[in-house]
Tab-separated table of C-alpha atoms in Angstrom:
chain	number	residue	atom	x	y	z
Y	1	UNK	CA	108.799	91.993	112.553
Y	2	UNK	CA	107.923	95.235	111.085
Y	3	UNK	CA	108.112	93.760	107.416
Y	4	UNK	CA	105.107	90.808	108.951
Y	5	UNK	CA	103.410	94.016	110.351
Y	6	UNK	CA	103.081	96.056	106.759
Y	7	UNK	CA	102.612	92.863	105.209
Y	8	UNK	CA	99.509	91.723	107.488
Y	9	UNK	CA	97.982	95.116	107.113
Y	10	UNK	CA	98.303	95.180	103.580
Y	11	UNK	CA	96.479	92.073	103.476
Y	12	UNK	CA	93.811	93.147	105.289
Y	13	UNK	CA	93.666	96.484	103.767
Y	14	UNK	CA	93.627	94.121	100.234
Y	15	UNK	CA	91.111	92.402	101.548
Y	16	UNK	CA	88.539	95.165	102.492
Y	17	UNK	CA	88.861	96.413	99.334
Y	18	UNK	CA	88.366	93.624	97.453
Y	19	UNK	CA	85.029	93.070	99.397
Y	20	UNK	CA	83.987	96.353	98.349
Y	21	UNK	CA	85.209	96.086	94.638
Y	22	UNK	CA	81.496	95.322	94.187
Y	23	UNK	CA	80.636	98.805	95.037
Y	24	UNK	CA	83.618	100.701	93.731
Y	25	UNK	CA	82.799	103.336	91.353
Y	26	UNK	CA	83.842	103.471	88.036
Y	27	UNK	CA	87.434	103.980	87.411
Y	28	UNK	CA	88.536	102.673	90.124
Y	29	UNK	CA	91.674	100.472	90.237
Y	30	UNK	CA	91.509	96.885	91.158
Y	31	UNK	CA	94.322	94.372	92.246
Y	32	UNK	CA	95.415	91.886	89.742
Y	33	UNK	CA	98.172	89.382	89.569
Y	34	UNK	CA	100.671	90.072	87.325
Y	35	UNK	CA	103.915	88.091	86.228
Y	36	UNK	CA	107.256	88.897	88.320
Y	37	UNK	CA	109.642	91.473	87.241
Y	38	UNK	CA	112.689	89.856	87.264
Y	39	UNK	CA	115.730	90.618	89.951
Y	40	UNK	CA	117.122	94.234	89.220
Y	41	UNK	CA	118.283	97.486	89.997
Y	42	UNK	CA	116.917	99.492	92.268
Y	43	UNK	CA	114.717	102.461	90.699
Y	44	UNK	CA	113.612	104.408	93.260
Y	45	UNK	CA	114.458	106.126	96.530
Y	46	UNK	CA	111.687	106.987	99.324
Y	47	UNK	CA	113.194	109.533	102.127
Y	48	UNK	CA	112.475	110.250	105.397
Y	49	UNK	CA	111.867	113.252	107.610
Y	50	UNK	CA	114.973	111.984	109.348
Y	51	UNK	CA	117.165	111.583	106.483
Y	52	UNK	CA	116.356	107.124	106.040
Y	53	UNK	CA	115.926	106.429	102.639
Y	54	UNK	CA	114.665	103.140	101.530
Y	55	UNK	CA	115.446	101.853	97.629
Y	56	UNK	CA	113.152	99.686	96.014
Y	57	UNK	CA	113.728	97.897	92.988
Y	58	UNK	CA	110.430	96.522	90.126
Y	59	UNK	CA	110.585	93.622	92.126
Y	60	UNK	CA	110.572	95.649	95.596
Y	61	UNK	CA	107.567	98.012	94.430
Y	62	UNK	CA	105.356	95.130	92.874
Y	63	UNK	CA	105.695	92.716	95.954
Y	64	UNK	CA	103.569	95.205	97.808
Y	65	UNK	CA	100.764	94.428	95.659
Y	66	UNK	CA	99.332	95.338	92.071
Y	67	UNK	CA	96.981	97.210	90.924
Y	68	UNK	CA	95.626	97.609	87.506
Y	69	UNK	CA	93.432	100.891	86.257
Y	70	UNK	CA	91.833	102.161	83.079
Y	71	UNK	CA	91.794	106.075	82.894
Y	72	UNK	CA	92.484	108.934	80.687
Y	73	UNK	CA	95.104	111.459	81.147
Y	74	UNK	CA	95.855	114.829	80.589
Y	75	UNK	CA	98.253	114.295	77.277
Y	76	UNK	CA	97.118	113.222	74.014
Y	77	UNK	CA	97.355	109.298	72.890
Y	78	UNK	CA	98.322	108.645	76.708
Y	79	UNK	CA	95.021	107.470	78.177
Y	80	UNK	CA	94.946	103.783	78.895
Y	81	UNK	CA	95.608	100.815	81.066
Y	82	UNK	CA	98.256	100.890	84.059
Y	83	UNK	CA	99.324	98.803	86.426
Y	84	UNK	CA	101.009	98.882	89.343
Y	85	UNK	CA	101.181	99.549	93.447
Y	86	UNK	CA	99.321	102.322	94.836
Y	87	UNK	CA	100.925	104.875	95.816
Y	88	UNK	CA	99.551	104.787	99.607
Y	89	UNK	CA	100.996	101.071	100.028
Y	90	UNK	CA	104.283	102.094	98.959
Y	91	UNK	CA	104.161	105.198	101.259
Y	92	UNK	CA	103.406	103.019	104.372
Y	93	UNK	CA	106.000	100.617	103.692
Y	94	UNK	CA	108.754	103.297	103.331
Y	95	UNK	CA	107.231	104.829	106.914
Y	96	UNK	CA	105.617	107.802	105.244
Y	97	UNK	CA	101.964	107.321	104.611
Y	98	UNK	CA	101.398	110.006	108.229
Y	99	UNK	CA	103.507	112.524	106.242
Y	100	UNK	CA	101.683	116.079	105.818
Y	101	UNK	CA	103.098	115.646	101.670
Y	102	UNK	CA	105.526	114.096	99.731
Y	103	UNK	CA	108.037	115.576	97.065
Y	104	UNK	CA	108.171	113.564	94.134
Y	105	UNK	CA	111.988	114.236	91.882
Y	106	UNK	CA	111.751	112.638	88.153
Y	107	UNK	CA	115.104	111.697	87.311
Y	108	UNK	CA	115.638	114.548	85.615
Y	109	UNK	CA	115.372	117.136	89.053
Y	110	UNK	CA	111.481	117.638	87.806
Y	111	UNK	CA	109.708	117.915	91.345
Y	112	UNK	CA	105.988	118.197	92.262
Y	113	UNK	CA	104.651	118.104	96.080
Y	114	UNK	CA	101.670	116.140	96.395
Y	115	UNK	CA	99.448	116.251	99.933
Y	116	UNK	CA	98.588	113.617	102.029
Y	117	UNK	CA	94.837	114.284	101.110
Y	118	UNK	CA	95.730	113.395	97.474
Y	119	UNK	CA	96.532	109.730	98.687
Y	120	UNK	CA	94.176	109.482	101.457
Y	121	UNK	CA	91.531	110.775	99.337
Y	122	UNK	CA	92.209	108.658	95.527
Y	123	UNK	CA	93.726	105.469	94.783
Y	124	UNK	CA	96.879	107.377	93.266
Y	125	UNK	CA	98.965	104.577	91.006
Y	126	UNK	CA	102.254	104.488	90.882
Y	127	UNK	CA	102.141	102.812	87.931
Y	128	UNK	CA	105.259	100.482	86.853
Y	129	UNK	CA	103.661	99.353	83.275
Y	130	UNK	CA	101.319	100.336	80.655
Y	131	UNK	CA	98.558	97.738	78.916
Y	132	UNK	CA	100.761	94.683	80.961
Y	133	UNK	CA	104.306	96.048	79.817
Y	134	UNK	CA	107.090	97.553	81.373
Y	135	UNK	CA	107.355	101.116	80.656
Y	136	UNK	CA	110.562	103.174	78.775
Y	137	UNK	CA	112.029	106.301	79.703
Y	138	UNK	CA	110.209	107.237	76.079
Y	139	UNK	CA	106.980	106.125	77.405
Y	140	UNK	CA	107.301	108.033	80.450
Y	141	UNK	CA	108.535	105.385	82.221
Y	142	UNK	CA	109.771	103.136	84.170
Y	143	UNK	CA	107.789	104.756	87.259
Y	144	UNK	CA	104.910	107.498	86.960
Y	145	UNK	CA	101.853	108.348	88.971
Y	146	UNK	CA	98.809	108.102	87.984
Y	147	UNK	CA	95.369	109.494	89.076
Y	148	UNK	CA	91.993	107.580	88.634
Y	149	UNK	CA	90.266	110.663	87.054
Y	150	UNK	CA	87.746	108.539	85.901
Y	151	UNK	CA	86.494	108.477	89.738
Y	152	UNK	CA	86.193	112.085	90.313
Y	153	UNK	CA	85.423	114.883	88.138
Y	154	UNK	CA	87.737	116.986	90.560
Y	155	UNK	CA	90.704	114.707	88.945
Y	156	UNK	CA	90.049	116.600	85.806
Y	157	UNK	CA	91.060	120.370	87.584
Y	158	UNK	CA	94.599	121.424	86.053
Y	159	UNK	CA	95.860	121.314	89.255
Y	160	UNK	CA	96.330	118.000	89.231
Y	161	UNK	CA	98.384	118.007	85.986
Y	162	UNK	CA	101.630	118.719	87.496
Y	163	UNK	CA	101.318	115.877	89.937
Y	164	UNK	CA	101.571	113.318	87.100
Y	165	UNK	CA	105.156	112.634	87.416
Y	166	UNK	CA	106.783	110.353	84.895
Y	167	UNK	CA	110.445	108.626	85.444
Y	168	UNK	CA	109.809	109.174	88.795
Y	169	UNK	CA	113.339	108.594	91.037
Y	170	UNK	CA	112.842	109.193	94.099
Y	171	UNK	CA	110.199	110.468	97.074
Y	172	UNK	CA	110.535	112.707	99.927
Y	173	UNK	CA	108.778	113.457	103.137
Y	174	UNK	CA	108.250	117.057	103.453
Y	175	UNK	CA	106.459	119.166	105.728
Y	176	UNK	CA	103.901	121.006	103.639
């Protein structure tokens, strides 16, 4: 029951946006359909105040919807295309989107808090493939997060260039 829940409200929440797609400013992400990953291993962890963790797999993540944006990024040769669920969908699924921030661990221990605001406020990606591909641990993959800084010069502040985790493994709840 809770699974129809999420997956009614994602669909309307997919639908309002796609009605206002029309006035969405530039740089803004917009769903696409994208062939299945196929069954695999779960990459990522989401964790609860009260200790529930959730593990999602390509599959897992994608099902919630994709998402595809064009943006640059902080690093040189990196800007481009990305695809992949927002990070807000993902959050409400795991039963964290009301948390005051999230910790996000790379696989190896890097960790960055990011505030609600930040996914409230921007379509954050949590991108699963660059230009249509699945991304390598070389390419900063398989998971990352990416910010549409093309939609607000504020996106461009260094403060936001620690909160671009790549080989991102797992997210936390945390009280901020």
């Amino acid at each position: 029951m809770k699974r129809l829940r999420h997956a009614l409200a994602a669909f309307a929440a997919l639908f309002l946006f796609v009605s206002a797609v029309r006035a969405a400013p530039a740089g803004a992400p917009y769903p696409v359909t994208l062939p299945a990953f196929p069954a695999g291993p779960q990459v990522l962890s989401t964790v609860a105040p009260d200790g529930a963790t959730q593990r999602y797999s390509m599959a897992d993540l994608e099902a919630l919807g994709t998402w595809e944006l064009t943006t640059s990024t902080f690093w040189p040769g990196d800007d481009g295309t990305y695809q992949g669920v927002l990070l807000s969908a993902l959050l409400r699924d795991a039963g964290l989107a009301e948390a005051a921030a999230v910790r996000l661990v790379a696989q190896d221990g890097f960790s960055q808090v990011i505030p609600r605001a930040d996914w409230v406020t921007w379509p954050v990606l949590l991108a699963s493939r660059r230009d249509g591909g699945a991304m390598a641990r070389r390419d900063k993959g398989p998971l990352r997060i990416i910010y549409p800084r093309e939609m607000d010069g504020a996106l461009h502040d260094a403060v936001y260039r620690l909160r671009w985790i790549w080989m991102l493994a797992r997210i936390e709840a945390v009280a901020e």
